[in-house]
Amino acid sequence: MFQNYKLGFDVGALILSGILILPTLVQNVLFQGGGFAQTATPELDTVAWIMLGLTVVTLCLASNRRHKKLSRKNFLTLAVALCCVTYYGFWAALYLLPFSGTGMVLGLCLLPCAALLLYCLERKNWPAVVPATIYLLTHLISSLVNFII
């Protein structure tokens, strides 16, 4: 399986990661951690951040030899873009409108995870799917425990 991969650098994966991490970094800088300072699941959050980092590194450095260039007309590429735009819409709604709730938490949790997983699938980067899936699960559990339950 790994013979189909080469060491390279995927700029698109780095840009996507930056797009997805930027709102969280802004929240941590402007609002002194926001809801993250009082987490009830610090160990789970640590695992989630490690898996996110591993996903980004794997996406950036492992390239599938058999995969073609990124196409803007591909359904998965469009789905990644839609996830990113919707994710920023949720962040805007969170801070511009007096709205928060289960849907908001799930949107802020699931949309970046979906964007990463869809990008993994689009690039056919199967080694990155494992940490991305673990990130999804840990991030979802942490969000449920900290903000919904």
C-alpha positions as MATLAB code, in Angstrom:
seq = 'MFQNYKLGFDVGALILSGILILPTLVQNVLFQGGGFAQTATPELDTVAWIMLGLTVVTLCLASNRRHKKLSRKNFLTLAVALCCVTYYGFWAALYLLPFSGTGMVLGLCLLPCAALLLYCLERKNWPAVVPATIYLLTHLISSLVNFII';
ca = [
       0.000    0.000    0.000;
       2.724    2.494    0.958;
       4.699    1.834   -2.233;
       2.144    4.043   -4.026;
       3.225    7.073   -1.972;
       6.186    9.363   -2.327;
       7.612   12.042   -0.110;
       6.544   15.396   -1.466;
       4.833   18.573   -0.412;
       1.153   19.316   -0.963;
       0.678   23.086   -0.738;
      -3.093   22.669   -0.957;
      -3.105   20.602    2.232;
      -1.134   23.288    4.040;
      -3.491   26.028    2.805;
      -6.562   23.994    3.813;
      -5.085   23.375    7.264;
      -4.395   27.071    7.704;
      -7.929   27.946    6.629;
      -9.391   25.484    9.129;
      -7.133   26.367   12.066;
      -7.243   30.169   11.660;
     -10.620   30.774   13.403;
      -9.524   28.753   16.436;
      -6.241   30.634   16.656;
      -8.043   33.976   16.381;
     -10.472   32.904   19.105;
      -7.622   31.857   21.386;
      -5.755   35.138   20.863;
      -8.691   37.567   20.970;
     -10.808   35.856   23.588;
      -8.127   34.283   25.823;
      -8.988   30.729   24.885;
     -12.732   31.112   24.574;
     -14.360   27.891   25.722;
     -11.136   25.906   25.602;
      -9.672   27.159   28.880;
     -12.253   25.275   30.954;
     -12.340   21.972   29.085;
     -13.675   18.911   30.885;
     -11.710   16.618   28.566;
      -8.085   17.837   28.514;
      -6.610   14.430   27.623;
      -9.087   13.903   24.801;
      -8.416   17.418   23.494;
      -4.687   16.680   23.514;
      -5.244   13.493   21.489;
      -7.446   15.446   19.068;
      -4.749   18.105   18.518;
      -2.083   15.422   18.044;
      -4.269   13.627   15.481;
      -4.962   16.917   13.702;
      -1.225   17.599   13.533;
      -0.528   14.073   12.278;
      -3.254   14.456    9.646;
      -1.791   17.734    8.413;
       1.751   16.350    8.291;
       0.604   13.208    6.467;
      -1.478   15.210    3.994;
       1.356   17.640    3.324;
       4.191   15.145    3.002;
       2.713   11.913    1.585;
       1.632   12.087   -2.048;
      -0.107    9.307   -3.941;
       1.900    8.596   -7.098;
      -1.205    7.497   -9.001;
      -3.286   10.588   -8.266;
      -3.622   13.447  -10.708;
      -3.457   17.163  -10.008;
      -6.115   18.816   -7.899;
      -9.135   19.681  -10.035;
     -11.510   22.521   -9.208;
     -14.311   20.709  -11.044;
     -14.061   17.569   -8.924;
     -17.060   16.928   -6.640;
     -14.857   16.272   -3.601;
     -12.903   19.496   -4.158;
     -16.157   21.442   -4.321;
     -17.388   19.673   -1.171;
     -14.184   20.671    0.677;
     -14.685   24.289   -0.405;
     -18.342   24.184    0.680;
     -17.338   22.809    4.103;
     -14.816   25.646    4.527;
     -17.261   28.376    3.500;
     -19.978   26.954    5.751;
     -17.489   26.624    8.630;
     -16.632   30.336    8.347;
     -20.349   31.073    8.179;
     -20.833   29.258   11.482;
     -17.970   31.232   13.054;
     -19.501   34.484   11.804;
     -22.920   33.505   13.152;
     -21.397   32.590   16.502;
     -19.848   36.031   16.977;
     -22.159   38.318   15.006;
     -25.514   36.861   15.973;
     -26.687   35.992   19.454;
     -27.057   32.345   18.445;
     -25.473   29.253   19.878;
     -26.780   25.790   20.466;
     -26.376   22.175   19.542;
     -26.439   22.878   15.803;
     -23.787   25.555   16.193;
     -21.489   23.288   18.204;
     -21.938   20.397   15.785;
     -21.332   22.673   12.795;
     -18.127   24.068   14.289;
     -17.043   20.539   15.181;
     -17.993   18.498   12.123;
     -17.347   20.899    9.219;
     -13.546   21.128    9.601;
     -13.362   17.381   10.174;
     -15.435   16.764    7.054;
     -13.234   19.126    5.023;
     -10.093   17.248    6.104;
     -11.588   13.821    5.432;
     -12.933   14.864    2.039;
      -9.531   16.291    1.106;
      -7.904   12.997    2.157;
     -10.335   11.149   -0.093;
      -9.884   13.567   -2.989;
      -6.096   13.221   -2.839;
      -6.429    9.446   -2.281;
      -4.157    9.864    0.735;
      -5.239    6.780    2.665;
      -2.553    7.050    5.407;
      -4.040   10.429    6.388;
      -7.568    9.006    6.680;
      -6.742    7.151    9.915;
      -5.589   10.156   11.995;
      -8.291   12.323   10.382;
     -10.959    9.841   11.494;
      -9.506    9.654   15.012;
      -9.460   13.467   15.053;
     -13.127   13.514   14.017;
     -14.126   11.098   16.776;
     -12.102   12.758   19.556;
     -13.192   16.250   18.499;
     -16.837   15.159   18.370;
     -16.739   13.483   21.793;
     -14.946   16.475   23.310;
     -17.466   18.904   21.790;
     -20.407   16.826   22.997;
     -19.048   16.572   26.544;
     -17.892   20.182   26.835;
     -20.710   22.032   25.110;
     -23.823   19.867   24.661;
     -24.181   17.288   27.431;
];
